[in-house]
Short mmCIF file of C-alpha atoms and ligand atoms in Angstrom, two decimals:
data_model
loop_
_atom_site.label_atom_id
_atom_site.label_comp_id
_atom_site.label_asym_id
_atom_site.label_seq_id
_atom_site.Cartn_x
_atom_site.Cartn_y
_atom_site.Cartn_z
CA UNK A 1208 -51.10 12.80 -28.92
CA UNK A 1209 -53.87 15.24 -29.55
CA UNK A 1210 -56.98 13.93 -31.13
CA UNK A 1211 -58.85 15.88 -33.81
CA UNK A 1212 -61.70 18.42 -33.67
CA UNK A 1213 -65.01 17.09 -32.64
CA UNK A 1214 -67.86 16.81 -35.15
CA UNK A 1215 -71.34 18.01 -34.18
CA UNK A 1216 -74.06 15.42 -34.26
CA UNK A 1217 -77.58 16.88 -34.74
CA UNK A 1218 -80.34 15.41 -32.53
CA UNK A 1219 -83.05 13.17 -33.96
CA UNK A 1220 -86.07 15.02 -32.69
CA UNK A 1221 -88.65 12.27 -32.97
CA UNK A 1222 -88.41 9.09 -30.91
CA UNK A 1223 -87.49 6.75 -33.86
CA UNK A 1224 -87.21 3.14 -32.73
CA UNK A 1225 -83.61 2.04 -32.78
CA UNK A 1226 -83.34 -1.67 -33.20
CA UNK A 1227 -80.37 -3.43 -31.46
CA UNK A 1228 -77.31 -3.43 -33.70
CA UNK A 1229 -76.49 -6.70 -35.43
CA UNK A 1230 -72.97 -6.89 -36.77
CA UNK A 1231 -70.67 -9.46 -38.32
CA UNK A 1232 -68.17 -10.84 -35.78
CA UNK A 1233 -65.09 -12.35 -37.29
CA UNK A 1234 -64.56 -14.67 -34.21
CA UNK A 1235 -68.18 -15.86 -34.21
CA UNK A 1236 -68.10 -16.00 -38.09
CA UNK A 1237 -71.64 -14.77 -38.18
CA UNK A 1238 -73.81 -11.68 -37.64
CA UNK A 1239 -74.30 -11.34 -33.87
CA UNK A 1240 -76.60 -8.99 -31.95
CA UNK A 1241 -74.77 -6.41 -29.79
CA UNK A 1242 -75.97 -6.49 -26.18
CA UNK A 1243 -77.72 -3.28 -25.12
CA UNK A 1244 -75.44 -1.38 -22.80
CA UNK A 1245 -75.11 2.16 -21.52
CA UNK A 1246 -71.38 2.28 -22.36
CA UNK A 1247 -69.42 0.61 -25.06
CA UNK A 1248 -65.66 0.36 -25.33
CA UNK A 1249 -64.25 0.52 -28.84
CA UNK A 1250 -60.70 0.18 -30.02
CA UNK A 1251 -59.73 0.99 -33.61
CA UNK A 1252 -56.29 0.25 -34.98
CA UNK A 1253 -54.77 3.43 -36.27
CA UNK A 1254 -52.36 4.32 -39.00
CA UNK A 1255 -48.63 3.68 -39.34
CA UNK A 1256 -47.86 7.25 -40.32
CA UNK A 1257 -45.72 7.08 -43.38
CA UNK A 1258 -48.24 7.69 -46.20
CA UNK A 1259 -51.70 8.80 -44.98
CA UNK A 1260 -54.63 8.82 -45.72
CA UNK A 1261 -55.56 6.71 -48.66
CA UNK A 1262 -59.04 5.59 -49.50
CA UNK A 1263 -58.56 2.22 -47.82
CA UNK A 1264 -57.78 3.93 -44.54
CA UNK A 1265 -60.70 6.31 -45.08
CA UNK A 1266 -63.10 3.40 -45.68
CA UNK A 1267 -61.92 1.58 -42.54
CA UNK A 1268 -62.27 4.67 -40.27
CA UNK A 1269 -65.62 5.46 -41.87
CA UNK A 1270 -66.87 1.99 -41.06
CA UNK A 1271 -66.13 2.42 -37.37
CA UNK A 1272 -67.48 5.86 -37.42
CA UNK A 1273 -70.81 4.40 -38.53
CA UNK A 1274 -70.68 1.89 -35.77
CA UNK A 1275 -69.85 4.71 -33.28
CA UNK A 1276 -72.68 6.87 -34.54
CA UNK A 1277 -75.21 4.03 -34.32
CA UNK A 1278 -74.28 3.27 -30.75
CA UNK A 1279 -74.59 6.99 -29.84
CA UNK A 1280 -77.99 7.08 -31.59
CA UNK A 1281 -79.28 4.21 -29.40
CA UNK A 1282 -78.43 6.46 -26.40
CA UNK A 1283 -75.23 4.82 -25.30
CA UNK A 1284 -71.91 6.41 -24.41
CA UNK A 1285 -68.83 5.23 -26.36
CA UNK A 1286 -65.33 5.21 -25.14
CA UNK A 1287 -63.18 5.22 -28.28
CA UNK A 1288 -59.47 4.74 -28.37
CA UNK A 1289 -57.18 4.68 -31.44
CA UNK A 1290 -53.47 4.15 -31.68
CA UNK A 1291 -50.76 5.46 -34.03
CA UNK A 1292 -47.95 2.99 -34.78
CA UNK A 1293 -45.43 5.85 -34.78
CA UNK A 1294 -42.43 3.54 -34.36
CA UNK A 1295 -42.22 0.42 -36.53
CA UNK A 1296 -40.05 -1.08 -39.34
CA UNK A 1297 -42.11 0.32 -42.27
CA UNK A 1298 -41.88 3.86 -40.87
CA UNK A 1299 -38.11 3.60 -40.41
CA UNK A 1300 -37.70 2.01 -43.88
CA UNK A 1301 -39.62 4.81 -45.51
CA UNK A 1302 -37.78 7.50 -43.60
CA UNK A 1303 -34.43 5.92 -44.61
CA UNK A 1304 -35.49 5.63 -48.23
CA UNK A 1305 -36.54 9.31 -48.40
CA UNK A 1306 -33.58 10.58 -46.26
CA UNK A 1307 -35.86 12.16 -43.69
CA UNK A 1308 -36.07 11.91 -39.93
CA UNK A 1309 -38.66 9.18 -38.98
CA UNK A 1310 -40.18 11.49 -36.28
CA UNK A 1311 -40.58 14.34 -38.80
CA UNK A 1312 -42.18 11.95 -41.33
CA UNK A 1313 -44.61 10.62 -38.66
CA UNK A 1314 -45.56 14.13 -37.51
CA UNK A 1315 -46.29 15.28 -41.02
CA UNK A 1316 -48.42 12.24 -41.81
CA UNK A 1317 -50.29 12.30 -38.49
CA UNK A 1318 -51.18 16.03 -39.12
CA UNK A 1319 -52.39 15.13 -42.60
CA UNK A 1320 -54.43 12.20 -41.21
CA UNK A 1321 -56.09 14.39 -38.60
CA UNK A 1322 -57.18 17.01 -41.14
CA UNK A 1323 -58.47 14.29 -43.48
CA UNK A 1324 -60.54 12.80 -40.59
CA UNK A 1325 -62.00 16.19 -39.80
CA UNK A 1326 -62.84 16.78 -43.42
CA UNK A 1327 -64.52 13.33 -43.61
CA UNK A 1328 -66.56 13.95 -40.49
CA UNK A 1329 -65.08 11.05 -38.56
CA UNK A 1330 -65.82 11.41 -34.85
CA UNK A 1331 -62.55 11.78 -32.99
CA UNK A 1332 -61.27 9.16 -30.39
CA UNK A 1333 -61.32 10.12 -26.72
CA UNK A 1334 -57.69 9.01 -26.65
CA UNK A 1335 -55.43 9.11 -29.67
CA UNK A 1336 -52.25 7.32 -28.51
CA UNK A 1337 -48.86 6.87 -30.15
CA UNK A 1338 -46.69 3.88 -29.58
CA UNK A 1339 -43.73 6.17 -28.62
CA UNK A 1340 -45.80 7.66 -25.80
CA UNK A 1341 -46.77 4.19 -24.59
CA UNK A 1342 -43.35 2.56 -23.97
CA UNK A 1343 -44.01 2.27 -20.17
CA UNK A 1344 -47.43 0.71 -20.75
CA UNK A 1345 -45.96 -1.78 -23.18
CA UNK A 1346 -43.17 -2.72 -20.78
CA UNK A 1347 -45.69 -3.21 -17.94
CA UNK A 1348 -47.81 -5.42 -20.27
CA UNK A 1349 -44.76 -7.51 -21.16
CA UNK A 1350 -43.93 -7.78 -17.52
CA UNK A 1351 -47.46 -9.19 -16.73
CA UNK A 1352 -47.05 -11.65 -19.60
CA UNK A 1353 -43.62 -12.55 -18.28
CA UNK A 1354 -45.03 -13.32 -14.79
CA UNK A 1355 -47.62 -15.54 -16.48
CA UNK A 1356 -44.78 -17.50 -18.13
CA UNK A 1357 -45.75 -16.32 -21.67
CA UNK A 1358 -42.46 -14.62 -22.54
CA UNK A 1359 -39.00 -15.87 -23.62
CA UNK A 1360 -35.79 -14.29 -24.76
CA UNK A 1361 -34.21 -14.94 -28.10
CA UNK A 1362 -30.85 -13.28 -28.32
CA UNK A 1363 -31.79 -9.89 -26.80
CA UNK A 1364 -35.35 -9.84 -28.18
CA UNK A 1365 -38.47 -10.94 -26.28
CA UNK A 1366 -41.13 -13.15 -27.76
CA UNK A 1367 -44.74 -14.01 -26.85
CA UNK A 1368 -45.56 -17.74 -26.67
CA UNK A 1369 -48.64 -18.18 -28.77
CA UNK A 1370 -49.35 -21.49 -27.22
CA UNK A 1371 -49.87 -19.86 -23.80
CA UNK A 1372 -53.32 -18.82 -24.96
CA UNK A 1373 -55.34 -22.08 -25.37
CA UNK A 1374 -57.79 -20.09 -27.58
CA UNK A 1375 -55.11 -19.01 -30.03
CA UNK A 1376 -56.56 -19.05 -33.50
CA UNK A 1377 -60.17 -18.74 -32.30
CA UNK A 1378 -60.60 -15.17 -33.59
CA UNK A 1379 -59.15 -15.69 -37.10
CA UNK A 1380 -60.11 -19.33 -37.87
CA UNK A 1381 -57.15 -20.10 -40.16
CA UNK A 1382 -55.38 -23.31 -40.87
CA UNK A 1383 -51.91 -23.52 -39.44
CA UNK A 1384 -50.23 -23.32 -42.86
CA UNK A 1385 -52.33 -20.25 -43.71
CA UNK A 1386 -51.25 -18.68 -40.48
CA UNK A 1387 -47.59 -19.21 -41.25
CA UNK A 1388 -47.96 -17.77 -44.71
CA UNK A 1389 -49.84 -14.66 -43.60
CA UNK A 1390 -47.59 -14.18 -40.57
CA UNK A 1391 -44.49 -13.86 -42.73
CA UNK A 1392 -46.37 -11.60 -45.23
CA UNK A 1393 -47.35 -9.23 -42.45
CA UNK A 1394 -44.15 -8.50 -40.68
CA UNK A 1395 -43.67 -11.84 -38.78
CA UNK A 1396 -40.53 -13.89 -38.68
CA UNK A 1397 -41.54 -17.60 -38.70
CA UNK A 1398 -38.15 -18.78 -39.78
CA UNK A 1399 -35.99 -17.06 -37.21
CA UNK A 1400 -33.72 -19.41 -35.31
CA UNK A 1401 -34.23 -19.84 -31.55
CA UNK A 1402 -38.01 -19.43 -31.67
CA UNK A 1403 -40.06 -22.01 -29.74
CA UNK A 1404 -42.98 -21.81 -32.14
CA UNK A 1405 -42.66 -20.18 -35.60
CA UNK A 1406 -45.74 -18.05 -34.84
CA UNK A 1407 -44.32 -16.54 -31.62
CA UNK A 1408 -44.55 -12.80 -31.93
CA UNK A 1409 -42.04 -10.11 -31.03
CA UNK A 1410 -42.79 -8.22 -27.89
CA UNK A 1411 -39.64 -6.20 -27.48
CA UNK A 1412 -37.02 -5.64 -30.12
CA UNK A 1413 -33.56 -4.87 -28.82
CA UNK A 1414 -32.06 -1.76 -30.35
CA UNK A 1415 -30.47 -2.32 -33.71
CA UNK A 1416 -27.53 -0.17 -34.93
CA UNK A 1417 -28.74 3.14 -36.29
CA UNK A 1418 -32.28 2.60 -35.04
CA UNK A 1419 -34.06 4.30 -32.15
CA UNK A 1420 -34.57 2.63 -28.81
CA UNK A 1421 -35.97 3.33 -25.39
CA UNK A 1422 -34.63 2.43 -21.97
CA UNK A 1423 -36.52 -0.35 -20.16
CA UNK A 1424 -35.88 -3.12 -17.70
CA UNK A 1425 -35.54 -5.35 -20.71
CA UNK A 1426 -32.75 -3.27 -22.12
CA UNK A 1427 -32.85 -0.58 -24.75
CA UNK A 1428 -35.31 -1.36 -27.50
CA UNK A 1429 -38.71 -0.75 -28.90
CA UNK A 1430 -42.18 -2.37 -28.75
CA UNK A 1431 -43.47 -5.08 -30.98
CA UNK A 1432 -46.56 -4.20 -32.96
CA UNK A 1433 -49.20 -6.44 -31.40
CA UNK A 1434 -48.42 -5.68 -27.78
CA UNK A 1435 -48.64 -1.97 -28.61
CA UNK A 1436 -52.35 -2.21 -29.38
CA UNK A 1437 -53.02 -4.67 -26.61
CA UNK A 1438 -51.36 -2.31 -24.00
CA UNK A 1439 -52.96 0.83 -25.32
CA UNK A 1440 -56.48 -0.70 -25.46
CA UNK A 1441 -56.27 -2.18 -21.97
CA UNK A 1442 -54.94 1.04 -20.46
CA UNK A 1443 -57.04 3.72 -22.07
CA UNK A 1444 -60.42 1.95 -22.23
CA UNK A 1445 -60.86 1.81 -18.43
CA UNK A 1446 -61.66 -1.86 -18.38
CA UNK A 1447 -64.57 -2.72 -16.12
CA UNK A 1448 -63.70 -5.65 -13.89
CA UNK A 1449 -67.30 -6.88 -13.80
CA UNK A 1450 -67.72 -7.25 -17.65
CA UNK A 1451 -67.20 -10.63 -19.27
CA UNK A 1452 -64.72 -9.32 -21.85
CA UNK A 1453 -62.17 -6.51 -21.62
CA UNK A 1454 -63.69 -4.37 -24.41
CA UNK A 1455 -66.75 -4.43 -26.62
CA UNK A 1456 -65.30 -3.83 -30.09
CA UNK A 1457 -61.83 -4.63 -31.54
CA UNK A 1458 -61.80 -2.94 -34.96
CA UNK A 1459 -59.65 -2.63 -38.11
CA UNK A 1460 -59.36 -3.54 -41.68
CA UNK A 1461 -59.53 -7.31 -42.55
CA UNK A 1462 -55.77 -7.38 -43.24
CA UNK A 1463 -55.34 -7.17 -39.48
CA UNK A 1464 -57.40 -10.24 -38.54
CA UNK A 1465 -54.24 -12.30 -38.57
CA UNK A 1466 -51.73 -12.00 -37.04
CA UNK A 1467 -52.38 -8.53 -35.48
CA UNK A 1468 -55.80 -8.98 -33.87
CA UNK A 1469 -55.28 -12.61 -33.04
CA UNK A 1470 -51.99 -11.76 -31.23
CA UNK A 1471 -53.37 -8.69 -29.38
CA UNK A 1472 -56.42 -10.67 -28.31
CA UNK A 1473 -54.23 -13.62 -27.09
CA UNK A 1474 -51.88 -11.35 -25.16
CA UNK A 1475 -54.79 -9.44 -23.66
CA UNK A 1476 -56.46 -12.77 -22.69
CA UNK A 1477 -53.39 -13.68 -20.63
CA UNK A 1478 -53.00 -10.23 -19.04
CA UNK A 1479 -56.62 -9.77 -18.09
CA UNK A 1480 -57.69 -13.39 -17.81
CA UNK A 1481 -60.70 -12.92 -19.96
CA UNK A 1482 -61.52 -12.71 -23.68
CA UNK A 1483 -60.33 -9.43 -25.12
CA UNK A 1484 -63.36 -8.26 -27.15
CA UNK A 1485 -67.04 -9.10 -27.35
CA UNK A 1486 -67.04 -8.38 -31.07
CA UNK A 1487 -64.19 -8.51 -33.58
CA UNK A 1488 -65.18 -6.23 -36.48
CA UNK A 1489 -63.33 -5.92 -39.74
CA UNK A 1490 -63.75 -3.73 -42.80
CA UNK A 1491 -63.02 -5.10 -46.31
CA UNK A 1492 -60.04 -3.97 -48.37
CA UNK A 1493 -60.13 -1.24 -50.95
CA UNK A 1494 -58.00 -1.82 -53.95
CA UNK A 1495 -56.79 0.01 -57.03
CA UNK A 1496 -55.77 -1.49 -60.39
CA UNK A 1497 -56.37 -5.03 -59.29
CA UNK A 1498 -54.40 -4.91 -56.02
CA UNK A 1499 -55.02 -3.94 -52.37
CA UNK A 1500 -54.36 -0.22 -51.94
CA UNK A 1501 -51.27 -0.03 -49.84
CA UNK A 1502 -48.40 2.23 -48.99
CA UNK A 1503 -45.94 -0.51 -49.76
CA UNK A 1504 -47.27 -0.98 -53.31
CA UNK A 1505 -47.78 2.75 -53.88
CA UNK A 1506 -51.12 2.34 -55.60
CA UNK A 1507 -52.74 5.04 -53.54
CA UNK A 1508 -55.58 7.51 -53.92
CA UNK A 1509 -55.00 9.98 -51.11
CA UNK A 1510 -57.86 11.78 -49.47
CA UNK A 1511 -55.80 14.87 -49.18
CA UNK A 1512 -55.06 14.85 -52.88
CA UNK A 1513 -58.80 14.52 -53.74
CA UNK A 1514 -59.50 17.42 -51.38
CA UNK A 1515 -56.78 19.51 -53.02
CA UNK A 1516 -58.43 18.84 -56.38
CA UNK A 1517 -61.51 20.50 -54.92
CA UNK A 1518 -63.63 17.33 -54.32
CA UNK A 1519 -66.17 17.78 -51.59
CA UNK A 1520 -65.26 15.54 -48.64
CA UNK A 1521 -68.95 14.52 -48.37
CA UNK A 1522 -68.77 13.30 -51.91
CA UNK A 1523 -65.82 11.11 -50.90
CA UNK A 1524 -67.68 9.90 -47.85
CA UNK A 1525 -70.81 9.16 -49.92
CA UNK A 1526 -68.81 7.27 -52.57
CA UNK A 1527 -67.38 4.99 -49.93
CA UNK A 1528 -70.78 4.47 -48.35
CA UNK A 1529 -72.08 3.15 -51.72
CA UNK A 1530 -70.44 -0.24 -50.83
CA UNK A 1531 -71.03 -2.51 -47.94
CA UNK A 1532 -68.17 -2.15 -45.39
CA UNK A 1533 -67.30 -5.83 -45.41
CA UNK A 1534 -66.90 -6.22 -49.16
CA UNK A 1535 -63.52 -5.91 -50.75
CA UNK A 1536 -63.76 -3.36 -53.44
CA UNK A 1537 -61.73 -2.05 -56.41
CA UNK A 1538 -61.94 1.71 -56.42
CA UNK A 1539 -62.83 3.66 -59.60
CA UNK A 1540 -62.81 7.44 -59.76
CA UNK A 1541 -66.15 7.33 -61.51
CA UNK A 1542 -67.63 6.46 -58.11
CA UNK A 1543 -66.96 10.09 -57.12
CA UNK A 1544 -69.09 11.27 -60.02
CA UNK A 1545 -71.99 8.95 -59.08
CA UNK A 1546 -71.75 10.13 -55.47
CA UNK A 1547 -71.68 13.78 -56.50
CA UNK A 1548 -74.82 13.37 -58.68
CA UNK A 1549 -76.57 11.61 -55.79
CA UNK A 1550 -75.61 14.18 -53.25
CA UNK A 1551 -76.53 17.12 -55.53
CA UNK A 1552 -80.04 15.67 -55.98
CA UNK A 1553 -80.36 14.85 -52.33
CA UNK A 1554 -79.32 18.39 -51.28
CA UNK A 1555 -81.64 19.95 -53.84
CA UNK A 1556 -84.65 17.90 -52.62
CA UNK A 1557 -83.80 18.65 -49.01
CA UNK A 1558 -83.85 22.38 -49.73
CA UNK A 1559 -87.53 22.21 -50.83
CA UNK A 1560 -90.33 23.10 -48.45
CA UNK A 1561 -92.56 20.23 -49.80
CA UNK A 1562 -91.00 16.85 -49.81
CA UNK A 1563 -92.09 13.18 -49.88
CA UNK A 1564 -92.83 11.56 -46.44
CA UNK A 1565 -89.65 11.31 -44.43
CA UNK A 1566 -90.42 9.17 -41.31
CA UNK A 1567 -90.54 5.94 -43.30
CA UNK A 1568 -87.32 6.84 -45.08
CA UNK A 1569 -85.52 7.51 -41.76
CA UNK A 1570 -86.93 4.25 -40.37
CA UNK A 1571 -85.45 2.37 -43.37
CA UNK A 1572 -82.14 4.14 -42.97
CA UNK A 1573 -82.05 3.09 -39.29
CA UNK A 1574 -83.12 -0.46 -39.85
CA UNK A 1575 -80.57 -0.86 -42.71
CA UNK A 1576 -77.71 0.40 -40.51
CA UNK A 1577 -78.87 -1.87 -37.65
CA UNK A 1578 -78.46 -4.85 -39.94
CA UNK A 1579 -74.69 -5.06 -40.27
CA UNK A 1580 -74.30 -1.39 -41.26
CA UNK A 1581 -75.93 -1.87 -44.58
CA UNK A 1582 -75.21 1.53 -46.10
CA UNK A 1583 -76.11 0.57 -49.77
CA UNK A 1584 -79.67 -0.17 -48.51
CA UNK A 1585 -79.68 3.13 -46.55
CA UNK A 1586 -78.63 5.11 -49.62
CA UNK A 1587 -81.15 3.37 -51.82
CA UNK A 1588 -83.90 4.39 -49.33
CA UNK A 1589 -82.73 7.96 -49.83
CA UNK A 1590 -82.70 7.52 -53.64
CA UNK A 1591 -86.35 6.33 -53.42
CA UNK A 1592 -87.18 9.35 -51.37
CA UNK A 1593 -85.56 11.70 -53.93
CA UNK A 1594 -87.65 10.02 -56.71
CA UNK A 1595 -90.86 10.29 -54.70
CA UNK A 1596 -90.09 14.04 -53.97
CA UNK A 1597 -89.42 14.65 -57.65
CA UNK A 1598 -92.79 13.05 -58.50
CA UNK A 1599 -94.45 15.65 -56.25
CA UNK A 1600 -95.21 13.55 -53.18
CA UNK A 1601 -95.56 15.69 -50.01
CA UNK A 1602 -96.00 15.39 -46.26
CA UNK A 1603 -92.36 15.02 -45.16
CA UNK A 1604 -90.02 17.12 -43.00
CA UNK A 1605 -86.81 17.85 -44.84
CA UNK A 1606 -85.09 19.19 -41.67
CA UNK A 1607 -85.70 15.96 -39.79
CA UNK A 1608 -84.36 13.87 -42.74
CA UNK A 1609 -81.21 15.92 -43.11
CA UNK A 1610 -80.54 15.66 -39.34
CA UNK A 1611 -80.96 11.90 -39.51
CA UNK A 1612 -78.60 11.67 -42.54
CA UNK A 1613 -76.02 13.83 -40.71
CA UNK A 1614 -76.32 11.96 -37.36
CA UNK A 1615 -76.33 8.43 -38.65
CA UNK A 1616 -74.48 8.51 -41.95
CA UNK A 1617 -72.22 11.49 -41.12
CA UNK A 1618 -73.16 13.27 -44.40
CA UNK A 1619 -73.51 16.97 -43.67
CA UNK A 1620 -76.05 18.42 -46.11
N1 5CA B 923 -50.82 0.72 -37.48
C1 5CA B 923 -51.39 -0.53 -37.96
C2 5CA B 923 -52.55 -0.93 -37.08
S1 5CA B 923 -52.19 -0.99 -35.44
C3 5CA B 923 -51.76 -0.44 -39.43
O1 5CA B 923 -52.25 -1.43 -39.96
N2 5CA B 923 -51.60 0.73 -40.06
S2 5CA B 923 -52.01 0.99 -41.55
O2 5CA B 923 -51.64 2.38 -41.75
O3 5CA B 923 -51.31 0.04 -42.42
O4 5CA B 923 -53.51 0.82 -41.66
C4 5CA B 923 -54.36 1.68 -40.93
C5 5CA B 923 -55.78 1.04 -40.98
O5 5CA B 923 -56.26 1.07 -42.27
C6 5CA B 923 -55.82 -0.40 -40.46
O6 5CA B 923 -57.07 -0.64 -39.71
C7 5CA B 923 -55.85 -1.22 -41.76
O7 5CA B 923 -56.56 -2.47 -41.59
C8 5CA B 923 -56.59 -0.30 -42.69
N3 5CA B 923 -56.26 -0.45 -44.10
C9 5CA B 923 -55.01 -0.45 -44.58
N4 5CA B 923 -55.03 -0.66 -46.01
C10 5CA B 923 -56.33 -0.74 -46.27
C11 5CA B 923 -57.07 -0.91 -47.52
N5 5CA B 923 -56.46 -1.03 -48.67
N6 5CA B 923 -58.47 -0.94 -47.51
C12 5CA B 923 -59.10 -0.85 -46.29
N7 5CA B 923 -58.48 -0.66 -45.09
C13 5CA B 923 -57.13 -0.62 -45.12
ZN1 ZN B 924 -53.38 -2.27 -34.04
#
């Protein structure tokens, strides 16, 4: 699948000190320092393309874009892979409901997603990979799990034995009854007959009447969701045999902590014989009208709709940056007005020849981001700078500050 257009990152011309990144790790349940490396491998769970891109998606991809930008700013290279779940039950259900072909629906939504990502200045992945294009990878991954004794057949479907990973549960830290509840809410089938453990996850779903399927040595069928991300991550991130974990960052919204990320990590652990990720990073949920924003509930604010209404994509980006990435947040359209006012003032001040000192502001932006991507603190440093400039303070370099804002926060001035 083609990725999207690259986004230019202006250089920071002065040698600002970049502290090591500290970020909350769901598995460690605390903020951990990210080891300094010359190359990081980052996997971000992509959309299921049936109703893209709502502000929840935008917030999640923006979060990992900030992480990406910080790692680049410390001078590292970042290998970034993102998937597209372009075959799964919700996509087929939506296509059936609307009487459209599932492939056409996916293509349309993926195109929309790409243009939303470009508008929002989200750096593109090096590999943007659909499940449909990864059938062979998935089958190979299942085969490796099978050789390790982690697979069994139930009717014609294949299941992953969760108890084959002794660390199962160590990334999500849930009680067993919570796992069961969330598993069934998020596409799992704990009550299906013939399962060895209610939490065992589908690896390969034999073709159902009227549904698509692909030839494989396991019969005609389609991939389960968790093995899709496991196989794509392990194949496209060029895993370094010498590193202690397979990848550096496993990323997505907090709704994916369980079962999706726990399952992908467990499967990867068995395939590669080491922990999947050094850091499990999750963005909070964006809601509307008291509920999580989701395609299934239909309570969506779409980025493409806001853009069509003439709202500047940088205003949308700034509005989302007003909240810390980990906090769940109920969206209000008034946040766009606040962001617009802030951005207008910022742009006006940056257009002046004489502005308040900028080095200290850039340093605070950097240190705020280094401490668990604290964007509210970064924006408040910019607000202080606006006020100081409006009071007539001088001695700053507006070009340097606008380059830093662009490079680190992704807000093009
Ligand atoms: N295709 C799978 C991941 S492999 C999937 O979850 N697709 S999705 O379209 O439902 O979500 C895409 C990304 O947006 C995921 O990382 C998900 O965690 C995140 N996301 C979905 N809804 C919200 C929301 N309301 N707020 C924040 N992030 C969300
Ligand atoms: Zn995923």
